[in-house]
Short mmCIF file of C-alpha atoms and ligand atoms in Angstrom, two decimals:
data_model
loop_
_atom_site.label_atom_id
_atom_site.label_comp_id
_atom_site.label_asym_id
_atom_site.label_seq_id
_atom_site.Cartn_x
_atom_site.Cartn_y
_atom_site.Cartn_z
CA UNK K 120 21.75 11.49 16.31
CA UNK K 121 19.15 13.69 14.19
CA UNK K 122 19.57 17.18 15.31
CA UNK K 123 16.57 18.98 13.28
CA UNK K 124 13.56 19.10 16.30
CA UNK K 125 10.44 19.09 14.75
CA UNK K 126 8.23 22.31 14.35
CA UNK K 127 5.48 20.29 15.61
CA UNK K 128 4.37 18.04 18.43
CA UNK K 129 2.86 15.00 18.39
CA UNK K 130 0.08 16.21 20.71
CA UNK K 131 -0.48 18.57 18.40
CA UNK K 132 -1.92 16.19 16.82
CA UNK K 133 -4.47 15.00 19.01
CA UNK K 134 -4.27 12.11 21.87
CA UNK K 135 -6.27 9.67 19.72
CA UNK K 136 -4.07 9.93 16.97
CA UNK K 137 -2.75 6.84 15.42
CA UNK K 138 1.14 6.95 15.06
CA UNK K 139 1.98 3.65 12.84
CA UNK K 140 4.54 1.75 10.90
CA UNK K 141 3.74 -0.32 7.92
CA UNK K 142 5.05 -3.51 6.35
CA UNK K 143 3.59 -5.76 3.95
CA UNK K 144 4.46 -10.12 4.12
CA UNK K 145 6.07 -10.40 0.66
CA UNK K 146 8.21 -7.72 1.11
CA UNK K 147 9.52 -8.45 4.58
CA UNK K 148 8.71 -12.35 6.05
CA UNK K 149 11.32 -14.41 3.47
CA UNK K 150 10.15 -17.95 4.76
CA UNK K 151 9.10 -17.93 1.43
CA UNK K 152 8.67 -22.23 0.75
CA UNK K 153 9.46 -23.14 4.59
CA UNK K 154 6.16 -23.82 7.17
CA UNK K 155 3.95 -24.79 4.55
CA UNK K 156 4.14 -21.84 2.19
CA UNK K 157 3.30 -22.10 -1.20
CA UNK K 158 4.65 -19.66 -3.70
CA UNK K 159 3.49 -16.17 -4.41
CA UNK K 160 3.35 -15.07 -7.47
CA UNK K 161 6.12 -12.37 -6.59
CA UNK K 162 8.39 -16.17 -5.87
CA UNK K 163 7.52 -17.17 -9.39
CA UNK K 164 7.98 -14.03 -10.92
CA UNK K 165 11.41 -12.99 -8.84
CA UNK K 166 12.91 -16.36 -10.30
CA UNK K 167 11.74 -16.34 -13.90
CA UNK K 168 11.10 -13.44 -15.52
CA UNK K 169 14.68 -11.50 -14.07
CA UNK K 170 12.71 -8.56 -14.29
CA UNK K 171 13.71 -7.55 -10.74
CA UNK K 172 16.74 -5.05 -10.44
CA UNK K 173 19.93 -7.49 -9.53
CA UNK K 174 17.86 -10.59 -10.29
CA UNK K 175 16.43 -10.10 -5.98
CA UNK K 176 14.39 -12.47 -4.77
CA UNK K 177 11.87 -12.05 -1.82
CA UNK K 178 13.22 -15.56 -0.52
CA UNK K 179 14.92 -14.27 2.54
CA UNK K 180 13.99 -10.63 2.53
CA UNK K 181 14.13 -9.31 5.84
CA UNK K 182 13.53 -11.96 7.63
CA UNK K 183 10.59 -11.05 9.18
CA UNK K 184 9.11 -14.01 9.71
CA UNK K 185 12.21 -15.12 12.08
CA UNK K 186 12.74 -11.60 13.72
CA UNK K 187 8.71 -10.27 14.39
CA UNK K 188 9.87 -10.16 18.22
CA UNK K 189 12.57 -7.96 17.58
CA UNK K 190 10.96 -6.03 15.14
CA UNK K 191 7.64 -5.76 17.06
CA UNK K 192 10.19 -4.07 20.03
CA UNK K 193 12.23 -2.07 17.96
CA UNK K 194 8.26 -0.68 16.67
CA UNK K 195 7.36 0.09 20.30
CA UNK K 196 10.97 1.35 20.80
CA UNK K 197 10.54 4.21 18.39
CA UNK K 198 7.18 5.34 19.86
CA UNK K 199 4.83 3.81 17.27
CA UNK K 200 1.19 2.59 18.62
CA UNK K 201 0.28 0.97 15.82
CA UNK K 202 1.55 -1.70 13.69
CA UNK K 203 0.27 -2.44 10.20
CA UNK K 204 1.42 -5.83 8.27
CA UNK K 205 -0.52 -8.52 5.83
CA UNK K 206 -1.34 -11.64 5.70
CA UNK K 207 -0.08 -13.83 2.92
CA UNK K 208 -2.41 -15.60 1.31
CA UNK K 209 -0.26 -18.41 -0.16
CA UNK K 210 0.82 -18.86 3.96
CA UNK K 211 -2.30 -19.68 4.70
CA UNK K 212 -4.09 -21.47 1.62
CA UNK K 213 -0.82 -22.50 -0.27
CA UNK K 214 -3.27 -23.53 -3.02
CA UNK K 215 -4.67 -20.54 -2.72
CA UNK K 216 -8.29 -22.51 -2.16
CA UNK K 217 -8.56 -26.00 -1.03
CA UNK K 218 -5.83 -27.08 2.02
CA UNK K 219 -5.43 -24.59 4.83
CA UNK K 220 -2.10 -24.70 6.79
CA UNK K 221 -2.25 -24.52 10.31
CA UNK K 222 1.57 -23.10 11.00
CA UNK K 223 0.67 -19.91 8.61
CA UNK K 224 -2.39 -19.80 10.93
CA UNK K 225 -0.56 -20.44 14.12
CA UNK K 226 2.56 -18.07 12.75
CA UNK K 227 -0.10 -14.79 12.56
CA UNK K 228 -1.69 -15.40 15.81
CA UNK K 229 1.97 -15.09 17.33
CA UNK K 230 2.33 -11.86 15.85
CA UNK K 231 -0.71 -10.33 17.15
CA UNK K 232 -0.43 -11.88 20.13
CA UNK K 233 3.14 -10.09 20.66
CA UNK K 234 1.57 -6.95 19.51
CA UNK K 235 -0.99 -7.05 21.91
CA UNK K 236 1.51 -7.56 24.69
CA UNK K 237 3.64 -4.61 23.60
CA UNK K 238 0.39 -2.69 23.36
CA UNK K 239 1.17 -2.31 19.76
CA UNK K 240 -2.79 -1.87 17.79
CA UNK K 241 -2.41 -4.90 14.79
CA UNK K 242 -3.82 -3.29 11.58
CA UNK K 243 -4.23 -6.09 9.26
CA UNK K 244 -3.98 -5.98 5.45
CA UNK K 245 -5.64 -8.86 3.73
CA UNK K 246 -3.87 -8.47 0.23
CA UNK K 247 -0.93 -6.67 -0.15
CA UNK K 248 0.18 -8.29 -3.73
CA UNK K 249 1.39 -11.70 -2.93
CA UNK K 250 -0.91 -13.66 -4.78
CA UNK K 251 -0.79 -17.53 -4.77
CA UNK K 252 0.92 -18.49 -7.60
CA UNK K 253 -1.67 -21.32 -7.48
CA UNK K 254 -4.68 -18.93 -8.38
CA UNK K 255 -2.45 -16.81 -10.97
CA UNK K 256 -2.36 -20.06 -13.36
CA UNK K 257 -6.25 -19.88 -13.76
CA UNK K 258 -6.07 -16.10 -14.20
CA UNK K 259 -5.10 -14.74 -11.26
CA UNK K 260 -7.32 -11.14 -10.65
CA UNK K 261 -8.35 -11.40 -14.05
CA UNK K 262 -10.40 -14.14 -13.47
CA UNK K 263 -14.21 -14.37 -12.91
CA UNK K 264 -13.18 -16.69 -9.87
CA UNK K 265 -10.92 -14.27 -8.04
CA UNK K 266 -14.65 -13.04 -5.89
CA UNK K 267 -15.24 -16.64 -4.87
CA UNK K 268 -11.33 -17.33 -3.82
CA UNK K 269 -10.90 -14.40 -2.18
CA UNK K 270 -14.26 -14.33 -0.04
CA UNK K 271 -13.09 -17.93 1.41
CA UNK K 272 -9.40 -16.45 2.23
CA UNK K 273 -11.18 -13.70 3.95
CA UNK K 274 -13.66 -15.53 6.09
CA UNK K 275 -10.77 -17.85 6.93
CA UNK K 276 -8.76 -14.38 8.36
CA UNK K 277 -11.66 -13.38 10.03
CA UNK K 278 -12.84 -16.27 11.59
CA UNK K 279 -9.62 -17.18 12.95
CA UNK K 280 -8.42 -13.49 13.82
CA UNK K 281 -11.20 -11.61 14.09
CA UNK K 282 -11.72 -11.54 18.07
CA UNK K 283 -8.16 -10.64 18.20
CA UNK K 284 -8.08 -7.69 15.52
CA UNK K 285 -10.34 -5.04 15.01
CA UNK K 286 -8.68 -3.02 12.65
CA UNK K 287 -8.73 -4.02 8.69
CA UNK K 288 -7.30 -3.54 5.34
CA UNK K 289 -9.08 -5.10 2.87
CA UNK K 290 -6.88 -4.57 -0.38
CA UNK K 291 -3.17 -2.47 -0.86
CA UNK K 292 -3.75 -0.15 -3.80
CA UNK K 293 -5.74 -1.59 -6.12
CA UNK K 294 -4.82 0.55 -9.19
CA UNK K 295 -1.10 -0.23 -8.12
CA UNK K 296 -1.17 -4.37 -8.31
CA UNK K 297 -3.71 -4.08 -11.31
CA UNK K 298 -1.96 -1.57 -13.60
CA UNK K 299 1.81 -2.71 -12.73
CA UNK K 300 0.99 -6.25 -12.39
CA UNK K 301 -1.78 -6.93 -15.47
CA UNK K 302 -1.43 -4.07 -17.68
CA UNK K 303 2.29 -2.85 -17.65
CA UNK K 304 3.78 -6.32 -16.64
CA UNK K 305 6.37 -4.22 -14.45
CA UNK K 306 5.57 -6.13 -11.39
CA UNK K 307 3.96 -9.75 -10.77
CA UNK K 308 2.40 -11.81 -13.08
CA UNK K 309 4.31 -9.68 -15.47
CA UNK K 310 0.97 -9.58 -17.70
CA UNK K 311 -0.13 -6.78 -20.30
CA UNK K 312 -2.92 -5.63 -21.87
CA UNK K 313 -6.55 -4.00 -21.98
CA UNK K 314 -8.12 -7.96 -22.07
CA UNK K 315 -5.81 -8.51 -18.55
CA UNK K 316 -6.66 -5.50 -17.36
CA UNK K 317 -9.59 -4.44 -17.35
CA UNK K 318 -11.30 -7.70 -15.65
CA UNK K 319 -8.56 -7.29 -13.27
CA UNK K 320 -10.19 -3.76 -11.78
CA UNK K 321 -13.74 -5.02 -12.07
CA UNK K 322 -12.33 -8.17 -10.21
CA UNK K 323 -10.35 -5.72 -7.02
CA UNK K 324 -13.20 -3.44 -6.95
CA UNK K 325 -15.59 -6.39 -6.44
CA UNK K 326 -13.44 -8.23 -3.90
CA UNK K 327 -12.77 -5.04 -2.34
CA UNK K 328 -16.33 -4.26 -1.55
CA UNK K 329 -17.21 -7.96 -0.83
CA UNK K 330 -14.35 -8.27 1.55
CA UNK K 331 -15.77 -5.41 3.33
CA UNK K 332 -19.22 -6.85 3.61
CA UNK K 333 -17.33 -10.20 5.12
CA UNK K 334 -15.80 -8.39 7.86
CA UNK K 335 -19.03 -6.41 8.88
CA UNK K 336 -20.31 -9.75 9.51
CA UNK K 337 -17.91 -11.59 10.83
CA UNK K 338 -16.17 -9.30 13.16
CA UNK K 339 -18.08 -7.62 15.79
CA UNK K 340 -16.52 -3.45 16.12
CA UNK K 341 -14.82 -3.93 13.52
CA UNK K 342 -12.95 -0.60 11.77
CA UNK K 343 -12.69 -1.68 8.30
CA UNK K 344 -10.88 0.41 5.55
CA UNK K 345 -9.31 -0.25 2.13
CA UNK K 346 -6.07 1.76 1.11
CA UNK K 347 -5.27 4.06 -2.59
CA UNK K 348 -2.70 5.11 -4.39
CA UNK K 349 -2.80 8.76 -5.14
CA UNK K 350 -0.96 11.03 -7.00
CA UNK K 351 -1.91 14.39 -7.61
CA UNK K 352 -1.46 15.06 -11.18
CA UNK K 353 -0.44 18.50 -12.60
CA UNK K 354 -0.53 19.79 -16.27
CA UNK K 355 2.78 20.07 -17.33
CA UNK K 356 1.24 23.24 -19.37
CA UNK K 357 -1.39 25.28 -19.40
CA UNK K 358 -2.13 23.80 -23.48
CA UNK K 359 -5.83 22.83 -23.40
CA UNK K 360 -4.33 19.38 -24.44
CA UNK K 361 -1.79 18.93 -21.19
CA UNK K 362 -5.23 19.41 -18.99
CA UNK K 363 -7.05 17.38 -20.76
CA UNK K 364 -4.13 14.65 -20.62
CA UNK K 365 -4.30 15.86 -16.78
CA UNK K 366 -7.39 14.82 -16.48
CA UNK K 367 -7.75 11.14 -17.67
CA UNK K 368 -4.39 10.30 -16.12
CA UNK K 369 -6.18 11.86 -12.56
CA UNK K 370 -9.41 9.32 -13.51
CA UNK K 371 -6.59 6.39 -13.54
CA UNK K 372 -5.06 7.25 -10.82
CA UNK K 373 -6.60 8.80 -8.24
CA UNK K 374 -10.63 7.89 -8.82
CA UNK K 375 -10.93 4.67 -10.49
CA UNK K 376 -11.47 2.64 -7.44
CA UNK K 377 -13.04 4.81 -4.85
CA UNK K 378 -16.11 5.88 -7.00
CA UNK K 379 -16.88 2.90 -7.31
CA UNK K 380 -16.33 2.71 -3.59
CA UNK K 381 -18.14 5.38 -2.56
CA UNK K 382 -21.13 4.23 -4.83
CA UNK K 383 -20.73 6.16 -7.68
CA UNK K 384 -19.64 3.78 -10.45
CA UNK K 385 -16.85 4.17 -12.29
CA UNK K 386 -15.95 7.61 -13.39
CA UNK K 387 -16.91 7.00 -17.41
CA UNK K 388 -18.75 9.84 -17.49
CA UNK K 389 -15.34 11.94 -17.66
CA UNK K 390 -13.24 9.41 -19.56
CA UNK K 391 -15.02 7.91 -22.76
CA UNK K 392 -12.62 4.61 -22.57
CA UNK K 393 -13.73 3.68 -19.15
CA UNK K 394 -17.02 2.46 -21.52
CA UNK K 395 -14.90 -0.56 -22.15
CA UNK K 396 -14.47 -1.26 -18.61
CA UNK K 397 -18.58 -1.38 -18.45
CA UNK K 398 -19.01 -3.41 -21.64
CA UNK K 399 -16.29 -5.97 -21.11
CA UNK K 400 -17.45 -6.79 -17.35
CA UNK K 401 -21.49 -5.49 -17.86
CA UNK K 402 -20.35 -3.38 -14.53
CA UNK K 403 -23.16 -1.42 -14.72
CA UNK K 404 -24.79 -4.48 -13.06
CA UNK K 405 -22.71 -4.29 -10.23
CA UNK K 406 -22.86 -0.89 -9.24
CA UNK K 407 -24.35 -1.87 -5.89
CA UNK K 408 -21.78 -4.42 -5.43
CA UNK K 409 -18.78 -2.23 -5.68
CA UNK K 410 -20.54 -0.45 -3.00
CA UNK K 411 -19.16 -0.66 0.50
CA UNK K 412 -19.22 1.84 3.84
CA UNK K 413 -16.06 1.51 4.67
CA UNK K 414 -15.30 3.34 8.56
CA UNK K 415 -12.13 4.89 6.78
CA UNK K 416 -10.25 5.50 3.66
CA UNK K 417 -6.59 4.45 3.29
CA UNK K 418 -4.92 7.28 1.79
CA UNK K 419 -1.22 6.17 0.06
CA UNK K 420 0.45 9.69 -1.20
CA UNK K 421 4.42 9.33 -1.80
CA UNK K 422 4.54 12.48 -4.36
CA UNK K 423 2.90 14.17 -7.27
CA UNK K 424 3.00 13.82 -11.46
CA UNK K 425 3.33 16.25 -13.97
CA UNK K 426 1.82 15.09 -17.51
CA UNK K 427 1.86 16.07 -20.71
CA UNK K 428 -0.06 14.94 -23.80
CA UNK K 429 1.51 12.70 -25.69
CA UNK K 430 -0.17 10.65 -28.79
CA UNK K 431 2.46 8.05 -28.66
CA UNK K 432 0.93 6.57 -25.30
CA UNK K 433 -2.34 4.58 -25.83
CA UNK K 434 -5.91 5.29 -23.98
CA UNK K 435 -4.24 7.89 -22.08
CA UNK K 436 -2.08 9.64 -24.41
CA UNK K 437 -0.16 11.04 -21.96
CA UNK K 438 3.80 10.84 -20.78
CA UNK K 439 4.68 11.61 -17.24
CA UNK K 440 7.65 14.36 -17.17
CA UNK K 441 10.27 12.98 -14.51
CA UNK K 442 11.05 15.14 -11.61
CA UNK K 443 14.69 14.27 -12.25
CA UNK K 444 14.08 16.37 -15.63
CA UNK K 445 12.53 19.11 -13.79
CA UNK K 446 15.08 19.70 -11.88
CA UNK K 447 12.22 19.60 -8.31
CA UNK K 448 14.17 17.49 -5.25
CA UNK K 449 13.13 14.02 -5.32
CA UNK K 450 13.96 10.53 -3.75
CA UNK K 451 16.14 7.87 -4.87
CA UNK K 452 13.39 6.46 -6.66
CA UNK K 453 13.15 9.79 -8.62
CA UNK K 454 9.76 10.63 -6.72
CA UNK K 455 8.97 14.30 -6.47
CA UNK K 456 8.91 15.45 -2.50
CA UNK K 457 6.48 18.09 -2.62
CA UNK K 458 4.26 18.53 1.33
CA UNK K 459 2.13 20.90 0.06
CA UNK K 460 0.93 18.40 -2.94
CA UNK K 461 0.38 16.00 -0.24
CA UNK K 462 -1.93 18.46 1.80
CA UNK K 463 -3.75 19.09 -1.83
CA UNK K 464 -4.49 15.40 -1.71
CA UNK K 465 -5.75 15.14 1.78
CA UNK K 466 -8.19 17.63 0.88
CA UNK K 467 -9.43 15.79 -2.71
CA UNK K 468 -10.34 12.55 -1.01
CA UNK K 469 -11.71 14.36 2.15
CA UNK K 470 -13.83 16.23 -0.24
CA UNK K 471 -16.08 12.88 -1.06
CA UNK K 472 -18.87 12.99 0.23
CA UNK K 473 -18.78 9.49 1.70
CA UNK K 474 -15.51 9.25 3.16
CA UNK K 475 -16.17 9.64 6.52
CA UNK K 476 -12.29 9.25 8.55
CA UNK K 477 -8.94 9.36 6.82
CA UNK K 478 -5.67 7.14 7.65
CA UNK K 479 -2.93 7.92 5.80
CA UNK K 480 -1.59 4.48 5.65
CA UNK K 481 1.49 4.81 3.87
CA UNK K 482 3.92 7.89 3.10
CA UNK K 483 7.89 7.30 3.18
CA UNK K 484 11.20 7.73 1.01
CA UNK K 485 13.85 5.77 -0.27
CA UNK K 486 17.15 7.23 -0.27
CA UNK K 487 20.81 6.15 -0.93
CA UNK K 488 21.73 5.28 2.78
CA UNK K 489 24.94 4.73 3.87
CA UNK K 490 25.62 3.12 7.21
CA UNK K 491 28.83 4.76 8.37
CA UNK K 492 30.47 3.99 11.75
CA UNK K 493 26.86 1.90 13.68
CA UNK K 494 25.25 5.50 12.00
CA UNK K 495 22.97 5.90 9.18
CA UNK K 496 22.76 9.84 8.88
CA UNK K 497 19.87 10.10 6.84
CA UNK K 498 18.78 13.51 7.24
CA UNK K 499 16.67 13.76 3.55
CA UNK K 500 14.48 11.50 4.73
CA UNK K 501 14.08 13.69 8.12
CA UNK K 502 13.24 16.44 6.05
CA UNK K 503 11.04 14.58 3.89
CA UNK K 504 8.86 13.28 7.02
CA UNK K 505 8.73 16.85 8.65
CA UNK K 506 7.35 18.46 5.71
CA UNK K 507 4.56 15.73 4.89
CA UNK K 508 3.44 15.54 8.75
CA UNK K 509 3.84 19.49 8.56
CA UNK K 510 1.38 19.20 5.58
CA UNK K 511 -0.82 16.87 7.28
CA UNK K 512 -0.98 19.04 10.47
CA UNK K 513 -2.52 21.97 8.53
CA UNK K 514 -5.02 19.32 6.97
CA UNK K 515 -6.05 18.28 10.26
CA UNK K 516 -6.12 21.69 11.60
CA UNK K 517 -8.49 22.82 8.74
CA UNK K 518 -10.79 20.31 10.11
CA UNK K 519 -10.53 17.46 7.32
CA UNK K 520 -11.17 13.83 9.27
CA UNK K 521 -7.39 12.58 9.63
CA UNK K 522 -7.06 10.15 12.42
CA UNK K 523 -3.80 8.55 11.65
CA UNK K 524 -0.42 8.57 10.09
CA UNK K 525 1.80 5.53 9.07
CA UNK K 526 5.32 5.46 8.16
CA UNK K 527 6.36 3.28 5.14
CA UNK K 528 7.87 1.44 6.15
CA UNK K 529 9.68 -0.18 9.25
CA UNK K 530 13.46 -2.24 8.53
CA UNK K 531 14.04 -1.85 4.68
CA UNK K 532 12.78 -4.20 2.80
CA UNK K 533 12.28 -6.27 -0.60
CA UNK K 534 11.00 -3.06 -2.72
CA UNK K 535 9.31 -4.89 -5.42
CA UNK K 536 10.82 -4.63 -8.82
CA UNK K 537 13.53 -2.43 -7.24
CA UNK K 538 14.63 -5.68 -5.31
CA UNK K 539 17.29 -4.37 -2.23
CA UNK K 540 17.89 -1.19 -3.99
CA UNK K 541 15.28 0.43 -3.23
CA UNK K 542 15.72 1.58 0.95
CA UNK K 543 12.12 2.82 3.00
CA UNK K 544 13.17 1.82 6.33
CA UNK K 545 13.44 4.20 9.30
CA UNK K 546 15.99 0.94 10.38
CA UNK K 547 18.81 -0.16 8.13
CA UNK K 548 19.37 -4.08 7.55
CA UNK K 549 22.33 -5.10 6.31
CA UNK K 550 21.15 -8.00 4.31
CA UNK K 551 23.71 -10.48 4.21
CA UNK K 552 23.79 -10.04 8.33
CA UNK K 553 20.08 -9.06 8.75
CA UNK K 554 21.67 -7.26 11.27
CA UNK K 555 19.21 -3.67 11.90
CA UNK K 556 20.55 -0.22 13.32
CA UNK K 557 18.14 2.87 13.71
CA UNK K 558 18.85 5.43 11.48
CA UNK K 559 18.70 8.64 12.54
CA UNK K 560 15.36 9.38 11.13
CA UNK K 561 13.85 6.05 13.09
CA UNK K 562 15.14 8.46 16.43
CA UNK K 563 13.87 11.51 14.86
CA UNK K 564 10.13 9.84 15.10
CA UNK K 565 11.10 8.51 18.67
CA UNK K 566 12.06 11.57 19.93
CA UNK K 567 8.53 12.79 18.30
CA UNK K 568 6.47 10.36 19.29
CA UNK K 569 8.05 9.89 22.88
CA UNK K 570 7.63 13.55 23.89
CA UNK K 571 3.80 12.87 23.84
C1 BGC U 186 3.21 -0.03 -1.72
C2 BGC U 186 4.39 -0.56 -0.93
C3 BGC U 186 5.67 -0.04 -1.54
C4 BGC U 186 5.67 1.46 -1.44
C5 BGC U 186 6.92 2.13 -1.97
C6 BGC U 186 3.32 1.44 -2.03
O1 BGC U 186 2.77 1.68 -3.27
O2 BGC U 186 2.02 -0.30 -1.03
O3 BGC U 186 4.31 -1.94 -0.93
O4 BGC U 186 6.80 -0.59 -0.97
O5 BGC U 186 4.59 1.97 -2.17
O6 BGC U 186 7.07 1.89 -3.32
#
């Protein structure tokens, strides 16, 4: 049982305060070629390219797909209102266009329904990376076609969902799946390259905006958002050329998709190369489309960089220094943990004039958990929590829009090209018995989120 009480309360921060957990259908269903599936590109990629740590698959994963009941209880059991999760694509068009299969249909409408009966709120992601393989062998987000596919597998969600859900997600980190997955080939399709990548943004922050624009029609009160990665990003000296290095990597990161957003365009002004991205796609002819009022901005902060130049690295020429070098604490995954950078983040993106409400829809940490005894005393990961939420609280209090918080993520889970390694859960799985247990930081946000 955790023994560190919180400095805080959970009415501190506010009754209408969302208090979620997040998951994501690649990383947690398995199910992956059973009820009419068709593969992912995270299936295809898992199995061929043996780029994932361990050769993991996402086959089984969790076993979401199996276990939502319990998992939907254990969510309720630990306090949580709200429960975020996505829709694969490939489970519902396993073509990607073309066919639709009624059990992928029929299997999401039991999982809202058994949110709604636990009075757990369904926020609904509508990509969160699983592509169908289908659409990745005519070019995937890198091709002109991606608008039309994705509008269709967006009506079909909202048509079919939308008198049950009111709460959206159009697109999980768009810099994330379009500089791992078509630039630095780390995660699925495994492409590289400028000529991959740069249609690929155009592509998100079209679909992005256009899936917005679907909702508004389609669902009546809708509360539509899209989610960002952010990092903020610290000079690693105060050498005119580690700012400037600073800078572009912050344009990347941190403002290459909500400009746009937000109706600004891309941020070229600041970063000469972004040119390209206006040539190659003629953006500047689209400025309006990338334009959408979203209700609230998904805000993604797990911990902060520190770059330095480097000439070796192209377009940016910049090197991030690891935290393990640095000697700073840091997760498993060698992430900084730094609350006060979070707080510094809150405040960029609630600076925009534009963003009107602010969900932090994912902040967690993997650590090296070790189930001893039915107990999983995973007290860095307490820590970790209280001094984000502690960070958070002072954002709030300092009036910046903040209306929910949710944990990433729920059971752990298939961690992309970390495979099983990689653990996020507030609940342990043993994998080869999918059997859970609550660790002690999954009680720490009970006893939280109870005392409300
Ligand atoms: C992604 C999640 C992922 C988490 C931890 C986020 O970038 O949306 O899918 O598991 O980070 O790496």
């Amino acid at each position: 049982m955790p023994n560190t009480k919180a400095s805080f309360s959970a009415k501190d921060f506010g009754d209408d305060f969302l208090w979620g957990v997040a998951i994501a259908a690649a990383q947690n269903e398995g199910a992956h070629d059973t009820y009419g599936k068709g593969p992912s590109i995270w299936d295809v990629y898992s199995k061929k390219a043996r780029k994932i740590k361990s050769g993991h698959t996402p086959y089984e994963s969790c076993d979401f797909y199996h276990r939502y009941k319990n998992d939907l209880l254990l969510t309720k059991a630990l306090g949580f209102s709200v429960f975020r999760f996505s829709i694969s694509w490939p489970r519902i068009l396993p073509d990607g266009v073309g066919r639709i299969n009624k059990e992928g249909i029929h299997f999401y409408h039991r999982v809202i329904d058994e949110c709604l009966k636990l009075g757990l709120v369904p926020f609904v992601t509508l990509y969160h990376w699983d592509l169908p393989a289908a659409l990745e062998k005519e070019g995937g987000w890198s091709a002109h076609l991606m608008l039309k596919w994705f509008s269709r597998f967006v009506t079909i969600c909202a048509e079919e969902f939308g008198h049950k859900v009111k709460n959206w997600i159009v697109l999980n980190e768009p810099f994330g799946f379009t500089s791992l997955g078509y630039m630095l080939g780390k995660h699925a399709p495994g492409k590289i390259g400028m000529r991959n990548f740069l249609p690929a943004i155009h592509h998100a922050a079209l679909a992005q905006a256009e899936g917005g624009r679907i909702l508004r029609k389609l669902v009546p009160q809708a509360y539509i958002g899209t989610t960002f990665s952010c990092s903020e990003v610290v000079p690693f000296s105060n050498n005119e050329e580690d700012i400037k290095a600073a800078q572009r990597v912050d344009i990347l990161l941190n403002r290459l998709f909500i400009e746009p957003t937000l109706g600004y365009g891309y941020p070229r002004d600041d970063f000469k190369f972004l040119d390209k991205l206006e040539m190659y796609n003629k953006a500047w002819k689209h400025r309006e489309r990338m334009r959408f009022d979203f209700d609230y901005i998904g805000v993604q902060n797990y911990f902060p960089i520190v770059v330095k130049h480097n000439p070796l690295i192209p377009v940016v020429m910049a090197s991030d220094v690891k935290a393990t070098k640095r000697n700073v604490p840091h997760t498993s995954m060698g992430w900084e943990i730094n609350g006060d950078s979070f707080y510094r983040i809150l405040k960029k993106f609630s600076a925009y004039r534009g963003v009107k409400e602010i969900i932090v829809t994912e902040n967690g940490a993997a650590f090296k958990d070790q189930l001893v005894d039915g107990e999983v005393d995973d007290q860095k990961r307490i820590d970790y929590f209280h001094g984000y939420l502690a960070a958070l609280l002072r954002a709030k209090n300092e009036g910046m829009n903040i209306k929910g918080y949710f944990a990433w993520t729920l059971t752990d889970n298939f961690e992309w090209a970390e495979g099983y390694h990689a653990r996020f859960g507030l609940i342990h799985v043993d994998f080869k018995t999918q059997l859970r247990t609550i660790k002690n930081s999954g009680y720490w946000f009970r006893d939280l989120l109870t005392s409300r």
